[in-house]
């Protein structure tokens, strides 16, 4: 069944106490909203509509950065979850498939859970709601069941004592046929304890219209919603625990798992070893059999099979390391392609550069890529040898098998196989060091006497 995804993201998020819209707060290196989008990808949505409210402009920008095809519906006033979903009606006009509703602040819904809901929907229910057995049902909506039929959902505020004793609660996730759901939204009213248009009321309405509703349950942990910074911090801990476990199960060695931090989209291949205290920002892929040594910070980069990075290395967006590349301690790499077997072992900055295979970049080498206004590229050929402390003033190229003398400031292109020396010539003045020291010592003795 073709499915459209609606993500509710209009809530105020008041308790975050933040200028940033709640759904843009990062979890695992990416906005909360990206987690809901990733979960929703389970249905390969034909259309995705994000319902925005406060901070709509920023939310739209961030969502489009994830996927430019996302559409938006604005909810001027937050009149309730039913009202929020109804805002997507225009964007979904004429759509006759299924609709999956997720919250933008509930990041842990598993794709497998959504697939189970789809199966229940295919099994004949017009509406399927995701429930969970709550340890503390508190203010959650309660699912009133009769056999496998979901009779209605009652919000805690509106519930009788008997209903409040139910601990099967509403997660908020719902999947329904668009032709059943959309007309029911128009029939919602706000005659309830909160004075809101409840999405949950569609269940009872559906049954009045002879439609069928059911529920699928999941672990409570999946339904965790973020309302405060404390909850966000707790969610980060849970997210990291599950990413570490997943990495270990995939065959990645983590020497001290609790010190390694992943992003939502981090991919690490089998038999890669990650030493303690490594941080992955978004957009990192590490192929199999690589070694990430202690204290590295990596984002937006690709590390190929058998490469070694760190300790204490920083790979920034656009760093591409081919197989068996070695990037050593105190090296920063940005927007640079380093070909197979090349080595940048110590204390270097490699930015906006291309480095050929098996090239050796000496300690302290810097690509001077920025002239204060523009960025320029450095190209280094295969098997070139860049002497220690070479400044490569870009735009500049060094040819295959060329050599730069250490301490050189390279401002002109170096042809293949050439040696470039660009530093002051050394002079020797016999005896001058001793003479100088004697002069300095007697000057100091004179000054010490004057002070007394
Ligand atoms: C809702 C459910 C409740 C469920 C609970 C799970 C309803 C009426 N109640 O309650 O049964 O147990 O979630 O967490 O649906 N939102 C909008 N626009 C609005 C209102 C809400 O976009 O006008 C968004 C919020 O940003 C949030 C989500 O919808 O992401 C849920 O809203 P919230 O106010 O937290 O609902 P609850 O009262 O917690
Ligand atoms: Ca909530």
Tab-separated table of C-alpha atoms and ligand atoms in Angstrom:
chain	number	residue	atom	x	y	z
A	1	UNK	CA	0.000	0.000	0.000
A	2	UNK	CA	1.513	3.405	-0.925
A	3	UNK	CA	1.953	5.312	2.306
A	4	UNK	CA	2.287	8.977	3.214
A	5	UNK	CA	4.130	10.044	6.333
A	6	UNK	CA	2.921	12.900	8.536
A	7	UNK	CA	5.251	14.139	11.262
A	8	UNK	CA	3.782	16.349	13.960
A	9	UNK	CA	6.267	19.021	14.898
A	10	UNK	CA	4.162	22.047	15.785
A	11	UNK	CA	4.251	21.720	19.570
A	12	UNK	CA	5.704	24.599	21.583
A	13	UNK	CA	8.377	22.607	23.343
A	14	UNK	CA	8.124	25.151	26.170
A	15	UNK	CA	9.821	22.890	28.679
A	16	UNK	CA	13.025	22.754	26.626
A	17	UNK	CA	13.469	26.405	27.631
A	18	UNK	CA	15.135	27.107	24.291
A	19	UNK	CA	15.157	29.423	21.292
A	20	UNK	CA	15.695	26.368	19.090
A	21	UNK	CA	12.511	24.523	18.067
A	22	UNK	CA	12.310	21.290	20.051
A	23	UNK	CA	12.502	18.958	17.045
A	24	UNK	CA	15.816	20.544	16.009
A	25	UNK	CA	17.616	19.682	19.232
A	26	UNK	CA	20.274	17.125	18.341
A	27	UNK	CA	20.230	13.507	19.394
A	28	UNK	CA	23.006	11.279	18.084
A	29	UNK	CA	24.414	14.246	16.157
A	30	UNK	CA	21.265	14.951	14.128
A	31	UNK	CA	18.008	16.793	14.855
A	32	UNK	CA	15.284	14.839	16.669
A	33	UNK	CA	13.194	15.288	13.545
A	34	UNK	CA	15.714	13.257	11.511
A	35	UNK	CA	15.106	10.292	13.814
A	36	UNK	CA	11.376	10.363	13.061
A	37	UNK	CA	12.130	10.693	9.348
A	38	UNK	CA	14.464	7.699	9.581
A	39	UNK	CA	11.812	5.595	11.362
A	40	UNK	CA	9.208	6.671	8.802
A	41	UNK	CA	11.503	5.503	6.007
A	42	UNK	CA	10.286	2.001	6.969
A	43	UNK	CA	7.171	2.643	4.849
A	44	UNK	CA	9.139	4.152	1.915
A	45	UNK	CA	6.776	7.140	2.049
A	46	UNK	CA	5.383	8.379	-1.212
A	47	UNK	CA	4.965	11.774	0.410
A	48	UNK	CA	6.191	13.237	3.664
A	49	UNK	CA	4.442	16.157	5.316
A	50	UNK	CA	5.913	17.856	8.364
A	51	UNK	CA	3.409	19.886	10.372
A	52	UNK	CA	5.177	22.972	11.662
A	53	UNK	CA	4.284	25.597	14.234
A	54	UNK	CA	6.775	27.605	16.241
A	55	UNK	CA	10.108	28.076	14.479
A	56	UNK	CA	8.621	26.853	11.185
A	57	UNK	CA	11.303	28.543	9.095
A	58	UNK	CA	14.170	26.787	10.875
A	59	UNK	CA	12.311	23.466	10.896
A	60	UNK	CA	11.677	23.706	7.148
A	61	UNK	CA	15.339	24.477	6.453
A	62	UNK	CA	16.561	21.569	8.562
A	63	UNK	CA	14.035	19.120	7.105
A	64	UNK	CA	14.857	20.115	3.536
A	65	UNK	CA	18.521	19.551	4.262
A	66	UNK	CA	17.576	15.942	5.099
A	67	UNK	CA	15.318	15.524	2.086
A	68	UNK	CA	14.344	18.246	-0.415
A	69	UNK	CA	11.060	16.489	-1.291
A	70	UNK	CA	9.524	16.953	2.137
A	71	UNK	CA	6.366	19.054	2.172
A	72	UNK	CA	5.131	21.245	4.973
A	73	UNK	CA	1.819	22.216	6.491
A	74	UNK	CA	1.641	25.071	8.944
A	75	UNK	CA	-0.452	24.826	12.069
A	76	UNK	CA	-1.047	28.408	13.108
A	77	UNK	CA	-2.375	27.578	16.553
A	78	UNK	CA	-1.732	24.341	18.415
A	79	UNK	CA	-5.315	23.198	18.781
A	80	UNK	CA	-4.523	19.527	19.294
A	81	UNK	CA	-3.103	16.467	17.579
A	82	UNK	CA	-6.248	15.918	15.465
A	83	UNK	CA	-6.147	19.507	14.279
A	84	UNK	CA	-2.414	19.119	13.524
A	85	UNK	CA	-2.953	16.080	11.273
A	86	UNK	CA	-5.855	17.851	9.541
A	87	UNK	CA	-3.402	20.587	8.438
A	88	UNK	CA	-1.824	18.038	6.093
A	89	UNK	CA	-5.122	17.577	4.215
A	90	UNK	CA	-4.193	19.959	1.391
A	91	UNK	CA	-0.799	18.396	0.849
A	92	UNK	CA	-2.447	14.961	0.722
A	93	UNK	CA	-5.497	15.894	-1.358
A	94	UNK	CA	-6.390	12.985	-3.628
A	95	UNK	CA	-4.010	10.610	-1.860
A	96	UNK	CA	-5.792	7.276	-1.364
A	97	UNK	CA	-3.073	5.143	0.248
A	98	UNK	CA	-2.234	4.809	3.934
A	99	UNK	CA	-1.177	7.537	6.304
A	100	UNK	CA	1.404	7.002	9.036
A	101	UNK	CA	1.515	9.635	11.777
A	102	UNK	CA	4.669	10.039	13.873
A	103	UNK	CA	5.659	12.693	16.405
A	104	UNK	CA	8.793	14.745	15.716
A	105	UNK	CA	9.823	14.514	19.375
A	106	UNK	CA	9.624	10.713	19.724
A	107	UNK	CA	12.857	9.380	18.244
A	108	UNK	CA	13.008	5.702	19.201
A	109	UNK	CA	10.153	4.110	17.240
A	110	UNK	CA	11.770	1.152	15.447
A	111	UNK	CA	11.176	0.574	11.741
A	112	UNK	CA	10.289	-3.064	12.594
A	113	UNK	CA	7.465	-1.814	14.820
A	114	UNK	CA	6.046	0.261	11.985
A	115	UNK	CA	6.262	-2.775	9.700
A	116	UNK	CA	4.231	-4.760	12.259
A	117	UNK	CA	1.613	-1.999	12.245
A	118	UNK	CA	1.454	-2.205	8.464
A	119	UNK	CA	0.899	-5.955	8.742
A	120	UNK	CA	-1.998	-5.378	11.166
A	121	UNK	CA	-3.439	-2.836	8.772
A	122	UNK	CA	-3.103	-5.302	5.880
A	123	UNK	CA	-4.865	-7.813	8.142
A	124	UNK	CA	-8.049	-5.757	7.871
A	125	UNK	CA	-8.054	-2.893	10.412
A	126	UNK	CA	-8.820	0.527	8.944
A	127	UNK	CA	-6.884	2.148	11.785
A	128	UNK	CA	-3.975	0.676	13.722
A	129	UNK	CA	-2.655	2.417	16.825
A	130	UNK	CA	0.684	1.701	18.508
A	131	UNK	CA	0.204	0.976	22.219
A	132	UNK	CA	2.522	0.037	25.054
A	133	UNK	CA	2.165	-1.255	28.582
A	134	UNK	CA	3.215	1.699	30.688
A	135	UNK	CA	5.020	1.315	33.970
A	136	UNK	CA	3.339	4.552	35.037
A	137	UNK	CA	0.338	5.231	32.789
A	138	UNK	CA	0.042	8.756	34.273
A	139	UNK	CA	-1.179	11.244	31.676
A	140	UNK	CA	-1.061	8.974	28.616
A	141	UNK	CA	-4.169	8.185	26.611
A	142	UNK	CA	-5.596	4.727	27.456
A	143	UNK	CA	-6.500	2.116	24.851
A	144	UNK	CA	-9.907	0.591	25.534
A	145	UNK	CA	-9.864	-2.849	23.914
A	146	UNK	CA	-12.493	-5.456	23.253
A	147	UNK	CA	-10.748	-8.586	22.087
A	148	UNK	CA	-8.571	-7.562	19.148
A	149	UNK	CA	-10.728	-4.512	18.502
A	150	UNK	CA	-9.658	-1.115	19.730
A	151	UNK	CA	-12.919	0.447	20.916
A	152	UNK	CA	-11.695	3.924	21.722
A	153	UNK	CA	-8.828	5.923	23.178
A	154	UNK	CA	-9.527	8.004	26.221
A	155	UNK	CA	-7.190	10.742	27.371
A	156	UNK	CA	-6.190	10.512	31.043
A	157	UNK	CA	-7.836	13.845	31.795
A	158	UNK	CA	-11.152	12.633	30.417
A	159	UNK	CA	-11.004	9.068	31.757
A	160	UNK	CA	-13.157	7.433	34.437
A	161	UNK	CA	-11.350	5.783	37.374
A	162	UNK	CA	-11.946	2.434	35.726
A	163	UNK	CA	-10.412	3.616	32.444
A	164	UNK	CA	-7.496	5.206	34.228
A	165	UNK	CA	-6.702	1.765	35.686
A	166	UNK	CA	-5.912	0.508	32.160
A	167	UNK	CA	-2.179	0.481	31.598
A	168	UNK	CA	-2.219	-0.150	27.856
A	169	UNK	CA	-1.383	3.351	26.655
A	170	UNK	CA	-1.296	5.298	23.408
A	171	UNK	CA	2.148	6.015	21.937
A	172	UNK	CA	0.664	8.492	19.451
A	173	UNK	CA	1.778	6.499	16.401
A	174	UNK	CA	-1.110	5.665	14.122
A	175	UNK	CA	-1.518	4.200	10.657
A	176	UNK	CA	-4.780	4.413	8.776
A	177	UNK	CA	-6.263	4.443	5.294
A	178	UNK	CA	-6.335	8.039	4.055
A	179	UNK	CA	-9.886	7.719	2.760
A	180	UNK	CA	-11.030	6.582	6.229
A	181	UNK	CA	-8.926	8.974	8.311
A	182	UNK	CA	-9.142	12.321	6.533
A	183	UNK	CA	-12.974	12.640	6.530
A	184	UNK	CA	-13.088	11.639	10.217
A	185	UNK	CA	-10.736	14.499	11.130
A	186	UNK	CA	-13.373	16.952	9.915
A	187	UNK	CA	-15.834	15.448	12.392
A	188	UNK	CA	-13.643	15.943	15.477
A	189	UNK	CA	-14.772	18.357	18.174
A	190	UNK	CA	-13.003	19.812	21.166
A	191	UNK	CA	-15.581	19.091	23.864
A	192	UNK	CA	-13.103	17.562	26.283
A	193	UNK	CA	-11.051	18.359	29.354
A	194	UNK	CA	-8.265	20.029	27.304
A	195	UNK	CA	-10.485	21.833	24.796
A	196	UNK	CA	-8.349	20.285	22.009
A	197	UNK	CA	-9.092	18.401	18.816
A	198	UNK	CA	-7.819	14.951	19.756
A	199	UNK	CA	-6.465	12.702	17.027
A	200	UNK	CA	-7.267	9.838	19.386
A	201	UNK	CA	-11.009	10.490	18.977
A	202	UNK	CA	-10.880	9.149	15.406
A	203	UNK	CA	-10.930	5.616	16.808
A	204	UNK	CA	-14.419	5.869	18.344
A	205	UNK	CA	-15.628	7.855	15.318
A	206	UNK	CA	-14.317	5.183	12.958
A	207	UNK	CA	-16.224	2.489	14.833
A	208	UNK	CA	-19.412	4.551	14.701
A	209	UNK	CA	-18.949	4.477	10.938
A	210	UNK	CA	-18.600	0.706	10.889
A	211	UNK	CA	-14.810	0.765	10.449
A	212	UNK	CA	-12.414	-1.458	12.329
A	213	UNK	CA	-9.554	-0.383	14.621
A	214	UNK	CA	-6.817	-2.416	16.231
A	215	UNK	CA	-3.643	-2.009	18.234
A	216	UNK	CA	-0.083	-3.254	18.016
A	217	UNK	CA	2.155	-3.031	21.074
A	218	UNK	CA	5.817	-2.225	21.479
A	219	UNK	CA	8.288	-1.805	24.296
A	220	UNK	CA	7.731	1.367	26.301
A	221	UNK	CA	11.332	2.435	25.578
A	222	UNK	CA	10.426	2.998	21.920
A	223	UNK	CA	7.731	5.496	22.809
A	224	UNK	CA	9.967	7.795	24.844
A	225	UNK	CA	9.138	11.411	24.022
A	226	UNK	CA	11.437	14.362	24.595
A	227	UNK	CA	10.012	17.308	26.504
A	228	UNK	CA	12.929	18.576	28.599
A	229	UNK	CA	16.707	18.800	28.400
A	230	UNK	CA	16.897	16.130	31.071
A	231	UNK	CA	14.859	13.781	28.904
A	232	UNK	CA	17.048	14.701	25.936
A	233	UNK	CA	20.195	13.838	27.891
A	234	UNK	CA	18.675	10.540	29.011
A	235	UNK	CA	17.659	9.799	25.436
A	236	UNK	CA	21.243	10.469	24.281
A	237	UNK	CA	22.519	7.927	26.806
A	238	UNK	CA	20.001	5.346	25.570
A	239	UNK	CA	20.767	6.128	21.938
A	240	UNK	CA	24.509	5.688	22.471
A	241	UNK	CA	24.009	2.431	24.377
A	242	UNK	CA	22.008	0.958	21.537
A	243	UNK	CA	24.438	2.157	18.829
A	244	UNK	CA	27.394	0.670	20.732
A	245	UNK	CA	25.605	-2.638	21.141
A	246	UNK	CA	24.682	-2.674	17.456
A	247	UNK	CA	28.316	-1.982	16.490
A	248	UNK	CA	29.602	-4.767	18.727
A	249	UNK	CA	27.050	-7.188	17.314
A	250	UNK	CA	28.101	-6.257	13.768
A	251	UNK	CA	31.672	-7.262	14.519
A	252	UNK	CA	33.241	-3.923	15.441
A	253	UNK	CA	35.707	-3.975	18.330
A	254	UNK	CA	35.157	-1.235	20.898
A	255	UNK	CA	37.786	-1.371	23.616
A	256	UNK	CA	35.832	0.959	25.914
A	257	UNK	CA	32.325	1.132	24.394
A	258	UNK	CA	31.051	3.641	26.950
A	259	UNK	CA	33.571	6.238	25.684
A	260	UNK	CA	32.668	6.030	21.991
A	261	UNK	CA	29.908	8.298	20.664
A	262	UNK	CA	28.051	7.597	17.436
A	263	UNK	CA	25.706	9.595	15.210
A	264	UNK	CA	22.428	8.284	13.815
A	265	UNK	CA	24.022	7.623	10.425
A	266	UNK	CA	27.440	6.297	11.480
A	267	UNK	CA	28.416	3.168	9.556
A	268	UNK	CA	31.341	1.078	10.768
A	269	UNK	CA	32.434	-2.098	9.006
A	270	UNK	CA	33.300	-5.453	10.480
A	271	UNK	CA	36.670	-6.014	12.150
A	272	UNK	CA	37.296	-2.314	12.541
A	273	UNK	CA	38.853	-1.515	15.910
A	274	UNK	CA	37.804	1.644	17.717
A	275	UNK	CA	39.990	2.642	20.626
A	276	UNK	CA	38.668	4.661	23.593
A	277	UNK	CA	37.304	8.210	23.409
A	278	UNK	CA	36.293	8.529	19.797
A	279	UNK	CA	33.493	10.877	18.704
A	280	UNK	CA	31.534	10.425	15.479
A	281	UNK	CA	29.673	13.449	14.172
A	282	UNK	CA	27.147	12.983	11.362
A	283	UNK	CA	28.020	11.478	7.995
A	284	UNK	CA	30.861	9.077	8.796
A	285	UNK	CA	31.473	5.757	7.070
A	286	UNK	CA	34.309	3.509	8.163
A	287	UNK	CA	34.865	0.417	6.072
A	288	UNK	CA	35.976	-2.900	7.467
A	289	UNK	CA	39.333	-3.624	9.028
A	290	UNK	CA	40.193	-0.006	9.799
A	291	UNK	CA	41.658	1.208	13.075
A	292	UNK	CA	40.454	4.367	14.771
A	293	UNK	CA	42.887	5.057	17.540
A	294	UNK	CA	42.113	6.886	20.759
A	295	UNK	CA	40.787	10.469	20.947
A	296	UNK	CA	39.677	11.055	17.369
A	297	UNK	CA	36.907	13.412	16.250
A	298	UNK	CA	35.356	12.430	12.922
A	299	UNK	CA	32.550	13.943	10.859
A	300	UNK	CA	31.401	13.856	7.248
A	301	UNK	CA	34.249	11.584	6.195
A	302	UNK	CA	34.926	8.230	4.573
A	303	UNK	CA	37.605	5.883	5.870
A	304	UNK	CA	38.400	2.917	3.664
A	305	UNK	CA	39.374	-0.626	4.429
A	306	UNK	CA	42.524	-1.066	6.439
A	307	UNK	CA	43.163	2.657	7.047
A	308	UNK	CA	44.530	3.871	10.387
A	309	UNK	CA	43.459	7.138	11.963
A	310	UNK	CA	44.811	8.793	15.100
A	311	UNK	CA	45.436	8.847	17.952
A	312	UNK	CA	44.269	12.469	18.304
A	313	UNK	CA	43.221	13.040	14.698
A	314	UNK	CA	40.424	15.205	13.388
A	315	UNK	CA	38.682	14.344	10.130
A	316	UNK	CA	36.295	17.033	8.945
A	317	UNK	CA	33.668	17.010	6.180
A	318	UNK	CA	34.954	15.840	2.821
A	319	UNK	CA	37.918	13.882	4.168
A	320	UNK	CA	38.211	10.763	1.981
A	321	UNK	CA	40.813	8.210	3.005
A	322	UNK	CA	41.488	5.396	0.553
A	323	UNK	CA	42.610	1.926	1.552
A	324	UNK	CA	45.572	1.601	3.909
A	325	UNK	CA	45.984	5.350	4.328
A	326	UNK	CA	47.611	6.374	7.565
A	327	UNK	CA	46.612	9.585	9.319
A	328	UNK	CA	48.524	9.975	12.545
A	329	UNK	CA	48.494	12.087	15.670
A	330	UNK	CA	47.521	15.766	15.671
A	331	UNK	CA	46.542	15.732	12.024
A	332	UNK	CA	43.483	17.593	10.710
A	333	UNK	CA	42.042	16.692	7.300
A	334	UNK	CA	39.225	18.615	5.581
A	335	UNK	CA	37.768	18.319	2.065
A	336	UNK	CA	40.718	16.262	0.898
A	337	UNK	CA	41.151	12.983	-0.939
A	338	UNK	CA	44.070	10.887	0.207
A	339	UNK	CA	44.883	8.007	-2.142
A	340	UNK	CA	45.816	4.466	-1.256
A	341	UNK	CA	48.726	3.932	1.061
A	342	UNK	CA	49.558	7.613	1.532
A	343	UNK	CA	50.773	8.691	4.967
A	344	UNK	CA	50.201	11.884	6.916
A	345	UNK	CA	51.704	10.760	10.158
A	346	UNK	CA	52.212	13.761	12.408
A	347	UNK	CA	51.116	17.334	13.161
A	348	UNK	CA	49.659	18.392	9.808
A	349	UNK	CA	46.775	20.326	8.334
A	350	UNK	CA	45.544	18.948	5.014
A	351	UNK	CA	42.655	21.019	3.649
A	352	UNK	CA	41.207	21.308	0.123
A	353	UNK	CA	43.796	18.899	-1.196
A	354	UNK	CA	44.354	15.805	-3.282
A	355	UNK	CA	47.163	13.506	-2.240
A	356	UNK	CA	48.393	10.775	-4.581
A	357	UNK	CA	48.937	7.157	-3.685
A	358	UNK	CA	51.813	6.233	-1.416
A	359	UNK	CA	52.786	9.878	-0.967
A	360	UNK	CA	54.517	10.686	2.300
A	361	UNK	CA	53.624	13.924	4.022
A	362	UNK	CA	56.268	14.914	6.549
A	363	UNK	CA	55.590	16.129	10.068
A	364	UNK	CA	54.260	19.636	10.384
A	365	UNK	CA	53.224	20.007	6.746
A	366	UNK	CA	50.464	22.535	6.167
A	367	UNK	CA	48.350	23.205	3.117
A	368	UNK	CA	47.881	26.969	3.290
A	369	UNK	CA	44.460	26.821	1.643
A	370	UNK	CA	42.991	30.140	2.728
A	371	UNK	CA	44.170	33.553	1.596
A	372	UNK	CA	41.787	35.375	3.893
A	373	UNK	CA	39.103	35.584	1.230
A	374	UNK	CA	39.103	32.416	-0.856
A	375	UNK	CA	39.981	28.740	-0.463
A	376	UNK	CA	42.483	27.143	-2.878
A	377	UNK	CA	43.492	23.574	-3.653
A	378	UNK	CA	46.749	21.730	-3.213
A	379	UNK	CA	47.542	18.716	-5.382
A	380	UNK	CA	50.271	16.279	-4.451
A	381	UNK	CA	51.277	13.490	-6.830
A	382	UNK	CA	51.755	9.799	-6.304
A	383	UNK	CA	54.816	8.775	-4.272
A	384	UNK	CA	55.753	12.397	-3.675
A	385	UNK	CA	57.753	13.125	-0.547
A	386	UNK	CA	56.848	16.305	1.282
A	387	UNK	CA	59.636	17.231	3.690
A	388	UNK	CA	58.823	18.073	7.289
A	389	UNK	CA	57.420	21.521	7.947
A	390	UNK	CA	56.631	22.286	4.324
A	391	UNK	CA	54.123	25.102	3.779
A	392	UNK	CA	52.184	24.465	0.570
A	393	UNK	CA	50.762	27.838	-0.418
A	394	UNK	CA	47.686	26.983	-2.500
A	395	UNK	CA	46.823	26.941	-5.305
A	396	UNK	CA	49.868	24.781	-5.869
A	397	UNK	CA	50.779	21.326	-7.085
A	398	UNK	CA	53.622	18.958	-6.417
A	399	UNK	CA	54.180	16.298	-9.096
A	400	UNK	CA	54.513	12.535	-8.905
A	401	UNK	CA	57.713	11.398	-7.203
A	402	UNK	CA	58.671	14.999	-6.491
A	403	UNK	CA	60.331	16.054	-3.268
A	404	UNK	CA	60.134	19.213	-1.196
A	405	UNK	CA	62.982	20.026	1.135
A	406	UNK	CA	61.937	20.322	4.738
A	407	UNK	CA	61.098	23.808	5.912
A	408	UNK	CA	60.203	24.922	2.382
A	409	UNK	CA	57.494	27.417	1.591
A	410	UNK	CA	56.229	26.134	-1.745
A	411	UNK	CA	54.516	28.807	-3.810
A	412	UNK	CA	55.224	27.507	-7.338
A	413	UNK	CA	54.212	24.205	-8.912
A	414	UNK	CA	56.799	21.441	-8.592
A	415	UNK	CA	57.109	19.231	-11.707
A	416	UNK	CA	57.112	15.411	-11.571
A	417	UNK	CA	60.346	14.034	-10.197
A	418	UNK	CA	61.749	17.480	-9.234
A	419	UNK	CA	63.284	18.581	-5.963
A	420	UNK	CA	62.034	21.929	-4.647
A	421	UNK	CA	64.002	23.835	-2.039
A	422	UNK	CA	62.455	27.066	-0.856
A	423	UNK	CA	64.206	28.176	2.296
A	424	UNK	CA	67.143	30.399	3.263
A	425	UNK	CA	70.554	28.820	2.669
A	426	UNK	CA	72.440	27.829	5.840
A	427	UNK	CA	75.587	29.830	6.745
A	428	UNK	CA	78.386	28.803	9.164
A	429	UNK	CA	80.340	31.431	11.162
A	430	UNK	CA	83.188	29.672	12.993
A	431	UNK	CA	83.557	30.546	16.700
A	432	UNK	CA	80.808	33.141	16.618
A	433	UNK	CA	78.501	31.288	19.048
A	434	UNK	CA	81.092	31.247	21.862
A	435	UNK	CA	81.942	34.897	21.298
A	436	UNK	CA	78.284	35.841	21.495
A	437	UNK	CA	77.751	33.902	24.734
A	438	UNK	CA	80.753	35.571	26.386
A	439	UNK	CA	79.445	38.984	25.450
A	440	UNK	CA	76.007	38.156	26.877
A	441	UNK	CA	77.441	36.740	30.107
A	442	UNK	CA	79.561	39.813	30.835
A	443	UNK	CA	76.578	42.074	30.091
A	444	UNK	CA	74.548	40.117	32.659
A	445	UNK	CA	77.366	40.313	35.275
A	446	UNK	CA	77.526	44.139	34.872
A	447	UNK	CA	73.737	44.444	35.301
A	448	UNK	CA	73.692	42.192	38.432
A	449	UNK	CA	76.366	44.407	40.044
A	450	UNK	CA	74.366	47.578	39.389
A	451	UNK	CA	71.253	46.065	41.008
A	452	UNK	CA	73.243	45.377	44.221
B	1	LIG	C1	-0.713	12.584	23.027
B	1	LIG	C2	-1.956	11.673	22.888
B	1	LIG	C3	-1.941	10.667	24.020
B	1	LIG	C4	-0.657	9.868	24.019
B	1	LIG	C5	0.542	10.812	24.084
B	1	LIG	C6	1.818	10.040	23.900
B	1	LIG	C7	-3.747	12.972	21.863
B	1	LIG	C8	-4.991	13.737	22.107
B	1	LIG	N1	-3.140	12.473	22.956
B	1	LIG	O1	-0.883	13.303	24.228
B	1	LIG	O2	-3.034	9.756	23.872
B	1	LIG	O3	-0.640	8.967	25.119
B	1	LIG	O4	0.487	11.799	23.034
B	1	LIG	O5	2.911	10.910	24.090
B	1	LIG	O6	-3.362	12.791	20.740
B	1	LIG	N2	1.330	18.515	18.357
B	1	LIG	C9	1.172	19.360	17.289
B	1	LIG	N3	0.133	20.231	17.274
B	1	LIG	C10	-0.785	20.284	18.259
B	1	LIG	C11	-0.631	19.423	19.361
B	1	LIG	C12	0.436	18.537	19.380
B	1	LIG	O7	1.987	19.355	16.354
B	1	LIG	O8	-1.708	21.095	18.163
B	1	LIG	C13	2.443	17.578	18.386
B	1	LIG	C14	3.423	17.871	19.511
B	1	LIG	O9	4.465	18.675	19.045
B	1	LIG	C15	3.902	16.499	19.903
B	1	LIG	C16	2.751	15.585	19.557
B	1	LIG	O10	1.948	16.294	18.662
B	1	LIG	O11	5.008	16.097	19.140
B	1	LIG	C17	1.942	15.157	20.772
B	1	LIG	O12	1.457	16.302	21.410
B	1	LIG	P1	1.367	16.416	22.985
B	1	LIG	O13	0.762	17.710	23.328
B	1	LIG	O14	2.672	16.070	23.575
B	1	LIG	O15	0.300	15.255	23.276
B	1	LIG	P2	0.000	14.618	24.645
B	1	LIG	O16	-0.903	15.491	25.404
B	1	LIG	O17	1.250	14.184	25.271
B	2	LIG	CA1	3.806	14.535	24.734
